[in-house]
Amino acid sequence: MLLVAGVAAYLLLDARASRAAERDLVASYAKAWSSKDFSTMHGELGDEVSGRLDEARFTEIMRDALTTATARSVTTGEPERTDDGFAVPVVVRTRLFGTIRGTVAVPLEGSGDEAGIRWSRRMAFPGLRAGEALTRTTEMPARADILARDGSTVLAGGADRTSDVPNIASQVVGALGTAVDTDRSSLRALGVPADAKVGVSGLERILNPQLVGTPGGTLKAGDRVIAEVRPKKARAVRSSISIAVVKAAAAAQANAPDASGTTVIDSRTGEVLGFQGSAWSALQPPGSTMKIVTAAAALEDGVAKTTTTYPRQTEAEGFGIQNADGESCGGTLVESFAHSCNSVFVPMGAKLGPKRLVEMAERFGFNEKTAGIPGAQISTIPEASTMDDRQAAVSAIGQGTVQATSLQIALMTATIANGGRQPELTFLRTSRTAETKRVISAKTASGMRQLMAAVIADGTGESARVPISGIVTGGKTGTAELATTQGAQCDAEAAARAQQQQPDKVAEAPEPVSACGNVDGKSTTAWMSAFAPLTRRGDVDPVAVGVLRARNFQGGGTAAPVARQVLTAALGR
């Protein structure tokens, strides 16, 4: 009798342990579903299923079902035992169809610790039956209107996207078409079908999530309707765009002979107040606007102070890089920055070294995508591991293979104006202070504002000064050489080109125009970084601008006046 009782007790305990192991298996599967951890879910499948259905295909099936339903989240409840496994309550919250509730049967193969889930396609979504697939038909609502920041001027409205200010709208609105490849996944998650007409450039693309509205449609399991909803048009979207700012930028850049770009940012709110031309699609060497990065790194690391004094020289000794027009340049760091002395910043870049220079550039936004602006070109600086000190020295003045957009220069400028914090950009009208990331300390930012104020007060950027009483402007000019424009190297290169272009059978022929002297302006790209006021003044936020004029003389001559006109318009908005 004792033996029989002992065996019975053992079998009872073993059965309980076996049932507990099975429950734990299903609970783990359900928990993984809630977090969309399809890898863990696949790991809980039985050998028979996992042998014919690899993890990648399983993940694709499960993810497609949730995407079809426009699922935002999945919540699973406690498993309840059934005759052949468990029943798991599932709640799916969707973007289009509200909340869908159901119970998914989870059968098992094997038992106890050897059990696995006998998965089938009907388990991809609550309510599916054997042989059914989840499908969705979609009806898009009319696209919402885009308004300027004043809340009344229509930038793009109605089915034909007409505007109250067509000349201004043409600068910023963009176009509609079939979704760009990189946008399809995010649009599909919003319930937008692949063939829908959506924004493919400009504000239309940037504001797609706000403009598409809520698609309507029917969610079916096979032929059965699970959920149905009518399409709902979104409210008109009040953008951050200032008509006055865009008008000023377009007018000021109208005479640009090559690619141009202007980006204007409220440094506190992160609002993009306006943009023009190739604001984030044209990449050019940033020239001396890169000295913002170099000076910030030097101040942050204690390599220099605003009062540090440098010898007055015509070139960076040991590097063969001259100052603009071969001028003698130096003095305090403030003076050297104001007059953009290569003789100071080239050796400073070498002293910082590749690692520190690249780190600071990346903190300002180089080598990464700009959040919120799909399709924007990435401003780049070579990886530190690929540079030596000499290459770092050249990169420190925005030459070599460094590339930037007007957007990047505006972001750097806004960061300085905002006390060293880079604002998260938005194209929606707001008065809230933006989320930020700390790039440099407040102390370093204060030093940079001093340097940049000197550029406008008594340096290369005087033409960017805003003509409004009590408003102090800060900035940095940039002139990037696209071809050597001065010195013995320039003369030698010009002579070599002339020799190569001499006709074979002509004894004498006119020499081609030389880049030396840059008489046509096409050998340099002009830049201007500027902001005003220098710090917040009452309820007036500092506005930052990045101006690009490709192949158009010097920054102080052609880009600075653009910045002045744009900032003046922005501060009067």
PDB file of C-alpha atoms in Angstrom, residues 105-370:
ATOM      1  CA  ALA A 105      -6.067  29.099 -29.291  1.00  0.00           C
ATOM      2  CA  VAL A 106      -2.497  27.916 -28.684  1.00  0.00           C
ATOM      3  CA  PRO A 107      -2.240  24.126 -29.157  1.00  0.00           C
ATOM      4  CA  LEU A 108       0.818  22.154 -28.065  1.00  0.00           C
ATOM      5  CA  GLU A 109       2.851  19.287 -29.410  1.00  0.00           C
ATOM      6  CA  GLY A 110       4.602  17.072 -26.883  1.00  0.00           C
ATOM      7  CA  SER A 111       4.242  17.590 -23.151  1.00  0.00           C
ATOM      8  CA  GLY A 112       5.997  18.956 -20.097  1.00  0.00           C
ATOM      9  CA  ASP A 113       9.516  20.223 -20.630  1.00  0.00           C
ATOM     10  CA  GLU A 114       9.466  18.713 -24.127  1.00  0.00           C
ATOM     11  CA  ALA A 115       6.360  20.630 -25.202  1.00  0.00           C
ATOM     12  CA  GLY A 116       6.365  23.123 -28.058  1.00  0.00           C
ATOM     13  CA  ILE A 117       3.702  25.309 -29.648  1.00  0.00           C
ATOM     14  CA  ARG A 118       1.937  23.802 -32.654  1.00  0.00           C
ATOM     15  CA  TRP A 119       1.721  27.060 -34.562  1.00  0.00           C
ATOM     16  CA  SER A 120      -0.398  27.793 -37.635  1.00  0.00           C
ATOM     17  CA  ARG A 121      -1.177  30.958 -39.610  1.00  0.00           C
ATOM     18  CA  ARG A 122      -4.527  31.479 -37.907  1.00  0.00           C
ATOM     19  CA  MET A 123      -2.535  32.346 -34.753  1.00  0.00           C
ATOM     20  CA  ALA A 124      -1.071  35.495 -36.353  1.00  0.00           C
ATOM     21  CA  PHE A 125      -4.065  37.598 -35.298  1.00  0.00           C
ATOM     22  CA  PRO A 126      -7.075  37.208 -32.985  1.00  0.00           C
ATOM     23  CA  GLY A 127     -10.235  36.154 -34.811  1.00  0.00           C
ATOM     24  CA  LEU A 128      -8.580  34.303 -37.693  1.00  0.00           C
ATOM     25  CA  ARG A 129      -9.789  30.815 -38.575  1.00  0.00           C
ATOM     26  CA  ALA A 130      -7.978  28.016 -40.359  1.00  0.00           C
ATOM     27  CA  GLY A 131      -7.367  28.909 -44.006  1.00  0.00           C
ATOM     28  CA  GLU A 132      -8.176  32.606 -43.568  1.00  0.00           C
ATOM     29  CA  ALA A 133      -5.834  35.510 -44.288  1.00  0.00           C
ATOM     30  CA  LEU A 134      -6.011  38.998 -42.809  1.00  0.00           C
ATOM     31  CA  THR A 135      -6.610  41.679 -45.461  1.00  0.00           C
ATOM     32  CA  ARG A 136      -7.408  45.371 -45.495  1.00  0.00           C
ATOM     33  CA  THR A 137      -9.062  47.608 -48.061  1.00  0.00           C
ATOM     34  CA  THR A 138      -8.321  51.299 -47.646  1.00  0.00           C
ATOM     35  CA  GLU A 139     -10.105  54.522 -48.537  1.00  0.00           C
ATOM     36  CA  MET A 140      -8.018  57.674 -48.151  1.00  0.00           C
ATOM     37  CA  PRO A 141      -9.575  60.938 -46.932  1.00  0.00           C
ATOM     38  CA  ALA A 142      -8.914  64.256 -48.650  1.00  0.00           C
ATOM     39  CA  ARG A 143      -5.461  65.602 -47.798  1.00  0.00           C
ATOM     40  CA  ALA A 144      -5.345  68.336 -45.149  1.00  0.00           C
ATOM     41  CA  ASP A 145      -4.383  71.918 -46.003  1.00  0.00           C
ATOM     42  CA  ILE A 146      -1.003  73.391 -45.057  1.00  0.00           C
ATOM     43  CA  LEU A 147      -1.162  76.841 -43.474  1.00  0.00           C
ATOM     44  CA  ALA A 148       1.604  79.353 -42.833  1.00  0.00           C
ATOM     45  CA  ARG A 149       2.506  80.203 -39.233  1.00  0.00           C
ATOM     46  CA  ASP A 150      -0.069  83.026 -39.238  1.00  0.00           C
ATOM     47  CA  GLY A 151      -2.761  80.328 -39.235  1.00  0.00           C
ATOM     48  CA  SER A 152      -4.699  81.795 -42.158  1.00  0.00           C
ATOM     49  CA  THR A 153      -2.529  81.910 -45.286  1.00  0.00           C
ATOM     50  CA  VAL A 154      -2.918  78.689 -47.276  1.00  0.00           C
ATOM     51  CA  LEU A 155       0.372  77.317 -48.565  1.00  0.00           C
ATOM     52  CA  ALA A 156      -1.236  74.239 -50.128  1.00  0.00           C
ATOM     53  CA  GLY A 157      -4.909  73.352 -50.081  1.00  0.00           C
ATOM     54  CA  GLY A 158      -7.564  71.219 -51.688  1.00  0.00           C
ATOM     55  CA  ALA A 159      -7.099  68.374 -54.129  1.00  0.00           C
ATOM     56  CA  ASP A 160      -5.041  70.517 -56.511  1.00  0.00           C
ATOM     57  CA  ARG A 161      -2.930  72.012 -53.648  1.00  0.00           C
ATOM     58  CA  THR A 162      -3.516  75.636 -54.611  1.00  0.00           C
ATOM     59  CA  SER A 163      -1.940  78.437 -52.577  1.00  0.00           C
ATOM     60  CA  ASP A 164      -2.730  81.992 -51.525  1.00  0.00           C
ATOM     61  CA  VAL A 165       0.951  82.810 -52.130  1.00  0.00           C
ATOM     62  CA  PRO A 166       2.078  80.608 -55.036  1.00  0.00           C
ATOM     63  CA  ASN A 167       5.503  82.225 -55.453  1.00  0.00           C
ATOM     64  CA  ILE A 168       6.321  81.603 -51.788  1.00  0.00           C
ATOM     65  CA  ALA A 169       4.711  78.160 -51.703  1.00  0.00           C
ATOM     66  CA  SER A 170       6.856  77.023 -54.620  1.00  0.00           C
ATOM     67  CA  GLN A 171       9.917  77.385 -52.381  1.00  0.00           C
ATOM     68  CA  VAL A 172       8.692  75.208 -49.525  1.00  0.00           C
ATOM     69  CA  VAL A 173       5.593  73.114 -50.280  1.00  0.00           C
ATOM     70  CA  GLY A 174       7.073  70.368 -52.459  1.00  0.00           C
ATOM     71  CA  ALA A 175       5.188  67.829 -54.551  1.00  0.00           C
ATOM     72  CA  LEU A 176       2.865  64.829 -54.330  1.00  0.00           C
ATOM     73  CA  GLY A 177       3.443  61.417 -55.854  1.00  0.00           C
ATOM     74  CA  THR A 178       3.942  57.756 -55.041  1.00  0.00           C
ATOM     75  CA  ALA A 179       5.754  57.286 -51.743  1.00  0.00           C
ATOM     76  CA  VAL A 180       9.543  57.441 -51.720  1.00  0.00           C
ATOM     77  CA  ASP A 181      11.005  53.995 -50.953  1.00  0.00           C
ATOM     78  CA  THR A 182      12.400  55.047 -47.579  1.00  0.00           C
ATOM     79  CA  ASP A 183       8.982  56.378 -46.477  1.00  0.00           C
ATOM     80  CA  ARG A 184       6.851  53.380 -47.404  1.00  0.00           C
ATOM     81  CA  SER A 185       7.230  51.458 -44.169  1.00  0.00           C
ATOM     82  CA  SER A 186       6.257  54.396 -41.934  1.00  0.00           C
ATOM     83  CA  LEU A 187       3.345  55.336 -44.197  1.00  0.00           C
ATOM     84  CA  ARG A 188       2.112  51.764 -44.268  1.00  0.00           C
ATOM     85  CA  ALA A 189       2.076  51.790 -40.475  1.00  0.00           C
ATOM     86  CA  LEU A 190      -0.253  54.811 -40.717  1.00  0.00           C
ATOM     87  CA  GLY A 191      -2.584  52.763 -42.898  1.00  0.00           C
ATOM     88  CA  VAL A 192      -1.600  54.448 -46.163  1.00  0.00           C
ATOM     89  CA  PRO A 193      -1.695  52.058 -49.159  1.00  0.00           C
ATOM     90  CA  ALA A 194       1.319  51.786 -51.459  1.00  0.00           C
ATOM     91  CA  ASP A 195      -0.432  53.436 -54.412  1.00  0.00           C
ATOM     92  CA  ALA A 196      -1.756  56.465 -52.493  1.00  0.00           C
ATOM     93  CA  LYS A 197      -0.645  59.953 -53.500  1.00  0.00           C
ATOM     94  CA  VAL A 198       1.511  61.371 -50.702  1.00  0.00           C
ATOM     95  CA  GLY A 199       4.167  64.033 -50.191  1.00  0.00           C
ATOM     96  CA  VAL A 200       7.483  63.245 -51.864  1.00  0.00           C
ATOM     97  CA  SER A 201       9.353  66.510 -51.206  1.00  0.00           C
ATOM     98  CA  GLY A 202       9.242  69.722 -49.170  1.00  0.00           C
ATOM     99  CA  LEU A 203       6.585  70.295 -46.524  1.00  0.00           C
ATOM    100  CA  GLU A 204       4.274  67.798 -48.199  1.00  0.00           C
ATOM    101  CA  ARG A 205       6.761  65.029 -47.406  1.00  0.00           C
ATOM    102  CA  ILE A 206       7.914  66.292 -44.011  1.00  0.00           C
ATOM    103  CA  LEU A 207       4.328  66.696 -42.781  1.00  0.00           C
ATOM    104  CA  ASN A 208       2.919  63.487 -44.300  1.00  0.00           C
ATOM    105  CA  PRO A 209       1.969  62.079 -40.855  1.00  0.00           C
ATOM    106  CA  GLN A 210      -0.092  65.192 -40.073  1.00  0.00           C
ATOM    107  CA  LEU A 211      -1.596  65.599 -43.562  1.00  0.00           C
ATOM    108  CA  VAL A 212      -2.755  62.111 -44.569  1.00  0.00           C
ATOM    109  CA  GLY A 213      -5.531  62.015 -41.979  1.00  0.00           C
ATOM    110  CA  THR A 214      -7.051  58.732 -40.829  1.00  0.00           C
ATOM    111  CA  PRO A 215      -7.662  56.319 -43.692  1.00  0.00           C
ATOM    112  CA  GLY A 216     -10.921  54.414 -43.658  1.00  0.00           C
ATOM    113  CA  GLY A 217     -11.454  50.868 -44.752  1.00  0.00           C
ATOM    114  CA  THR A 218     -12.394  47.332 -43.919  1.00  0.00           C
ATOM    115  CA  LEU A 219     -10.376  44.713 -42.054  1.00  0.00           C
ATOM    116  CA  LYS A 220     -11.295  41.170 -43.061  1.00  0.00           C
ATOM    117  CA  ALA A 221     -10.476  37.658 -41.935  1.00  0.00           C
ATOM    118  CA  GLY A 222     -11.048  35.785 -45.160  1.00  0.00           C
ATOM    119  CA  ASP A 223     -14.507  36.960 -46.277  1.00  0.00           C
ATOM    120  CA  ARG A 224     -15.576  37.970 -42.776  1.00  0.00           C
ATOM    121  CA  VAL A 225     -15.490  41.619 -41.701  1.00  0.00           C
ATOM    122  CA  ILE A 226     -13.639  42.076 -38.410  1.00  0.00           C
ATOM    123  CA  ALA A 227     -13.736  45.873 -38.323  1.00  0.00           C
ATOM    124  CA  GLU A 228     -14.828  48.766 -40.514  1.00  0.00           C
ATOM    125  CA  VAL A 229     -14.265  52.535 -40.296  1.00  0.00           C
ATOM    126  CA  ARG A 230     -14.918  55.645 -42.393  1.00  0.00           C
ATOM    127  CA  PRO A 231     -12.004  57.859 -43.547  1.00  0.00           C
ATOM    128  CA  LYS A 232     -11.428  61.057 -41.578  1.00  0.00           C
ATOM    129  CA  LYS A 233      -9.708  64.137 -42.967  1.00  0.00           C
ATOM    130  CA  ALA A 234      -7.074  65.717 -40.728  1.00  0.00           C
ATOM    131  CA  ARG A 235      -7.405  69.297 -39.547  1.00  0.00           C
ATOM    132  CA  ALA A 236      -5.533  71.979 -41.459  1.00  0.00           C
ATOM    133  CA  VAL A 237      -1.901  71.936 -40.351  1.00  0.00           C
ATOM    134  CA  ARG A 238      -0.495  75.219 -39.068  1.00  0.00           C
ATOM    135  CA  SER A 239       3.151  75.101 -40.062  1.00  0.00           C
ATOM    136  CA  SER A 240       6.083  77.023 -38.615  1.00  0.00           C
ATOM    137  CA  ILE A 241       6.765  78.708 -41.958  1.00  0.00           C
ATOM    138  CA  SER A 242       6.903  82.511 -42.017  1.00  0.00           C
ATOM    139  CA  ILE A 243       5.823  84.048 -45.317  1.00  0.00           C
ATOM    140  CA  ALA A 244       8.074  87.059 -44.684  1.00  0.00           C
ATOM    141  CA  VAL A 245      11.137  84.889 -44.048  1.00  0.00           C
ATOM    142  CA  VAL A 246      10.691  82.734 -47.155  1.00  0.00           C
ATOM    143  CA  LYS A 247       9.985  85.812 -49.268  1.00  0.00           C
ATOM    144  CA  ALA A 248      13.165  87.495 -48.027  1.00  0.00           C
ATOM    145  CA  ALA A 249      15.273  84.366 -48.586  1.00  0.00           C
ATOM    146  CA  ALA A 250      13.942  83.810 -52.100  1.00  0.00           C
ATOM    147  CA  ALA A 251      14.497  87.445 -53.064  1.00  0.00           C
ATOM    148  CA  ALA A 252      17.999  87.590 -51.580  1.00  0.00           C
ATOM    149  CA  GLN A 253      19.056  84.364 -53.288  1.00  0.00           C
ATOM    150  CA  ALA A 254      17.423  85.123 -56.646  1.00  0.00           C
ATOM    151  CA  ASN A 255      20.746  86.238 -58.164  1.00  0.00           C
ATOM    152  CA  ALA A 256      22.737  83.204 -56.958  1.00  0.00           C
ATOM    153  CA  PRO A 257      24.590  81.865 -60.017  1.00  0.00           C
ATOM    154  CA  ASP A 258      24.700  78.239 -58.859  1.00  0.00           C
ATOM    155  CA  ALA A 259      23.173  76.084 -56.131  1.00  0.00           C
ATOM    156  CA  SER A 260      21.900  78.080 -53.172  1.00  0.00           C
ATOM    157  CA  GLY A 261      20.317  77.170 -49.878  1.00  0.00           C
ATOM    158  CA  THR A 262      18.924  78.994 -46.865  1.00  0.00           C
ATOM    159  CA  THR A 263      17.652  77.500 -43.596  1.00  0.00           C
ATOM    160  CA  VAL A 264      16.164  79.612 -40.796  1.00  0.00           C
ATOM    161  CA  ILE A 265      15.574  78.253 -37.264  1.00  0.00           C
ATOM    162  CA  ASP A 266      14.109  79.653 -34.043  1.00  0.00           C
ATOM    163  CA  SER A 267      16.843  78.532 -31.651  1.00  0.00           C
ATOM    164  CA  ARG A 268      14.546  78.095 -28.629  1.00  0.00           C
ATOM    165  CA  THR A 269      11.488  76.397 -30.129  1.00  0.00           C
ATOM    166  CA  GLY A 270      13.314  74.556 -32.911  1.00  0.00           C
ATOM    167  CA  GLU A 271      10.782  75.864 -35.435  1.00  0.00           C
ATOM    168  CA  VAL A 272      12.013  75.987 -39.017  1.00  0.00           C
ATOM    169  CA  LEU A 273      10.805  79.465 -39.944  1.00  0.00           C
ATOM    170  CA  GLY A 274      11.703  79.114 -43.589  1.00  0.00           C
ATOM    171  CA  PHE A 275      13.958  77.495 -46.138  1.00  0.00           C
ATOM    172  CA  GLN A 276      14.858  78.041 -49.749  1.00  0.00           C
ATOM    173  CA  GLY A 277      16.621  76.335 -52.632  1.00  0.00           C
ATOM    174  CA  SER A 278      18.816  73.344 -51.850  1.00  0.00           C
ATOM    175  CA  ALA A 279      18.619  73.912 -48.099  1.00  0.00           C
ATOM    176  CA  TRP A 280      19.400  70.303 -47.210  1.00  0.00           C
ATOM    177  CA  SER A 281      20.148  68.686 -50.553  1.00  0.00           C
ATOM    178  CA  ALA A 282      23.291  70.568 -51.666  1.00  0.00           C
ATOM    179  CA  LEU A 283      26.584  69.549 -50.055  1.00  0.00           C
ATOM    180  CA  GLN A 284      29.602  71.843 -50.259  1.00  0.00           C
ATOM    181  CA  PRO A 285      32.850  72.250 -48.294  1.00  0.00           C
ATOM    182  CA  PRO A 286      31.840  74.530 -45.381  1.00  0.00           C
ATOM    183  CA  GLY A 287      35.018  76.613 -45.443  1.00  0.00           C
ATOM    184  CA  SER A 288      35.570  78.812 -42.411  1.00  0.00           C
ATOM    185  CA  THR A 289      32.110  78.210 -40.937  1.00  0.00           C
ATOM    186  CA  MET A 290      33.797  74.990 -39.750  1.00  0.00           C
ATOM    187  CA  LYS A 291      35.861  77.172 -37.430  1.00  0.00           C
ATOM    188  CA  ILE A 292      32.745  77.233 -35.232  1.00  0.00           C
ATOM    189  CA  VAL A 293      33.366  73.540 -34.530  1.00  0.00           C
ATOM    190  CA  THR A 294      37.119  74.039 -34.141  1.00  0.00           C
ATOM    191  CA  ALA A 295      36.832  77.003 -31.780  1.00  0.00           C
ATOM    192  CA  ALA A 296      34.130  75.278 -29.718  1.00  0.00           C
ATOM    193  CA  ALA A 297      36.345  72.206 -29.290  1.00  0.00           C
ATOM    194  CA  ALA A 298      39.333  74.373 -28.323  1.00  0.00           C
ATOM    195  CA  LEU A 299      37.334  76.337 -25.731  1.00  0.00           C
ATOM    196  CA  GLU A 300      35.652  73.211 -24.366  1.00  0.00           C
ATOM    197  CA  ASP A 301      38.962  71.370 -23.962  1.00  0.00           C
ATOM    198  CA  GLY A 302      40.947  74.319 -22.603  1.00  0.00           C
ATOM    199  CA  VAL A 303      43.195  74.355 -25.670  1.00  0.00           C
ATOM    200  CA  ALA A 304      42.368  78.056 -25.993  1.00  0.00           C
ATOM    201  CA  LYS A 305      40.619  80.904 -24.191  1.00  0.00           C
ATOM    202  CA  THR A 306      39.016  83.971 -25.707  1.00  0.00           C
ATOM    203  CA  THR A 307      42.020  85.951 -24.431  1.00  0.00           C
ATOM    204  CA  THR A 308      44.689  83.610 -25.835  1.00  0.00           C
ATOM    205  CA  THR A 309      47.022  85.567 -28.126  1.00  0.00           C
ATOM    206  CA  TYR A 310      48.469  84.323 -31.420  1.00  0.00           C
ATOM    207  CA  PRO A 311      51.284  85.775 -33.561  1.00  0.00           C
ATOM    208  CA  ARG A 312      50.308  87.816 -36.603  1.00  0.00           C
ATOM    209  CA  GLN A 313      51.299  85.804 -39.664  1.00  0.00           C
ATOM    210  CA  THR A 314      50.356  85.510 -43.325  1.00  0.00           C
ATOM    211  CA  GLU A 315      50.177  81.716 -43.354  1.00  0.00           C
ATOM    212  CA  ALA A 316      50.052  78.660 -41.110  1.00  0.00           C
ATOM    213  CA  GLU A 317      53.704  77.809 -40.699  1.00  0.00           C
ATOM    214  CA  GLY A 318      54.570  74.253 -41.612  1.00  0.00           C
ATOM    215  CA  PHE A 319      51.283  73.728 -43.451  1.00  0.00           C
ATOM    216  CA  GLY A 320      51.646  76.031 -46.466  1.00  0.00           C
ATOM    217  CA  ILE A 321      48.096  77.364 -46.036  1.00  0.00           C
ATOM    218  CA  GLN A 322      47.724  81.127 -46.412  1.00  0.00           C
ATOM    219  CA  ASN A 323      45.257  83.551 -44.921  1.00  0.00           C
ATOM    220  CA  ALA A 324      42.720  85.044 -47.323  1.00  0.00           C
ATOM    221  CA  ASP A 325      44.486  87.365 -49.754  1.00  0.00           C
ATOM    222  CA  GLY A 326      47.740  86.648 -47.912  1.00  0.00           C
ATOM    223  CA  GLU A 327      46.877  89.112 -45.135  1.00  0.00           C
ATOM    224  CA  SER A 328      48.764  89.230 -41.852  1.00  0.00           C
ATOM    225  CA  CYS A 329      46.367  87.908 -39.240  1.00  0.00           C
ATOM    226  CA  GLY A 330      46.379  87.036 -35.534  1.00  0.00           C
ATOM    227  CA  GLY A 331      45.953  88.654 -32.113  1.00  0.00           C
ATOM    228  CA  THR A 332      43.531  87.342 -29.494  1.00  0.00           C
ATOM    229  CA  LEU A 333      41.285  84.377 -30.247  1.00  0.00           C
ATOM    230  CA  VAL A 334      38.398  86.843 -30.586  1.00  0.00           C
ATOM    231  CA  GLU A 335      40.312  88.873 -33.190  1.00  0.00           C
ATOM    232  CA  SER A 336      41.561  85.760 -34.978  1.00  0.00           C
ATOM    233  CA  PHE A 337      38.033  84.374 -35.243  1.00  0.00           C
ATOM    234  CA  ALA A 338      36.604  87.721 -36.335  1.00  0.00           C
ATOM    235  CA  HIS A 339      39.095  87.915 -39.204  1.00  0.00           C
ATOM    236  CA  SER A 340      39.032  84.168 -39.920  1.00  0.00           C
ATOM    237  CA  CYS A 341      42.779  83.590 -39.569  1.00  0.00           C
ATOM    238  CA  ASN A 342      43.821  80.316 -41.167  1.00  0.00           C
ATOM    239  CA  SER A 343      47.237  80.891 -39.600  1.00  0.00           C
ATOM    240  CA  VAL A 344      45.568  80.365 -36.195  1.00  0.00           C
ATOM    241  CA  PHE A 345      42.939  77.714 -36.875  1.00  0.00           C
ATOM    242  CA  VAL A 346      44.988  75.356 -39.050  1.00  0.00           C
ATOM    243  CA  PRO A 347      47.526  74.626 -36.270  1.00  0.00           C
ATOM    244  CA  MET A 348      44.668  74.635 -33.753  1.00  0.00           C
ATOM    245  CA  GLY A 349      43.037  71.799 -35.700  1.00  0.00           C
ATOM    246  CA  ALA A 350      46.306  69.866 -35.679  1.00  0.00           C
ATOM    247  CA  LYS A 351      46.658  70.425 -31.927  1.00  0.00           C
ATOM    248  CA  LEU A 352      43.127  69.178 -31.274  1.00  0.00           C
ATOM    249  CA  GLY A 353      43.842  66.146 -33.446  1.00  0.00           C
ATOM    250  CA  PRO A 354      41.486  64.034 -35.565  1.00  0.00           C
ATOM    251  CA  LYS A 355      39.697  62.291 -32.689  1.00  0.00           C
ATOM    252  CA  ARG A 356      38.649  65.411 -30.816  1.00  0.00           C
ATOM    253  CA  LEU A 357      37.787  67.409 -33.938  1.00  0.00           C
ATOM    254  CA  VAL A 358      35.560  64.644 -35.301  1.00  0.00           C
ATOM    255  CA  GLU A 359      33.920  64.099 -31.908  1.00  0.00           C
ATOM    256  CA  MET A 360      32.936  67.759 -31.718  1.00  0.00           C
ATOM    257  CA  ALA A 361      31.733  67.838 -35.335  1.00  0.00           C
ATOM    258  CA  GLU A 362      29.556  64.802 -34.685  1.00  0.00           C
ATOM    259  CA  ARG A 363      28.118  66.374 -31.545  1.00  0.00           C
ATOM    260  CA  PHE A 364      27.034  69.287 -33.735  1.00  0.00           C
ATOM    261  CA  GLY A 365      25.358  66.847 -36.161  1.00  0.00           C
ATOM    262  CA  PHE A 366      27.917  65.739 -38.734  1.00  0.00           C
ATOM    263  CA  ASN A 367      27.854  62.100 -39.897  1.00  0.00           C
ATOM    264  CA  GLU A 368      24.236  61.536 -38.837  1.00  0.00           C
ATOM    265  CA  LYS A 369      20.735  62.017 -40.198  1.00  0.00           C
ATOM    266  CA  THR A 370      18.792  65.071 -39.106  1.00  0.00           C
TER     267      THR A 370
END
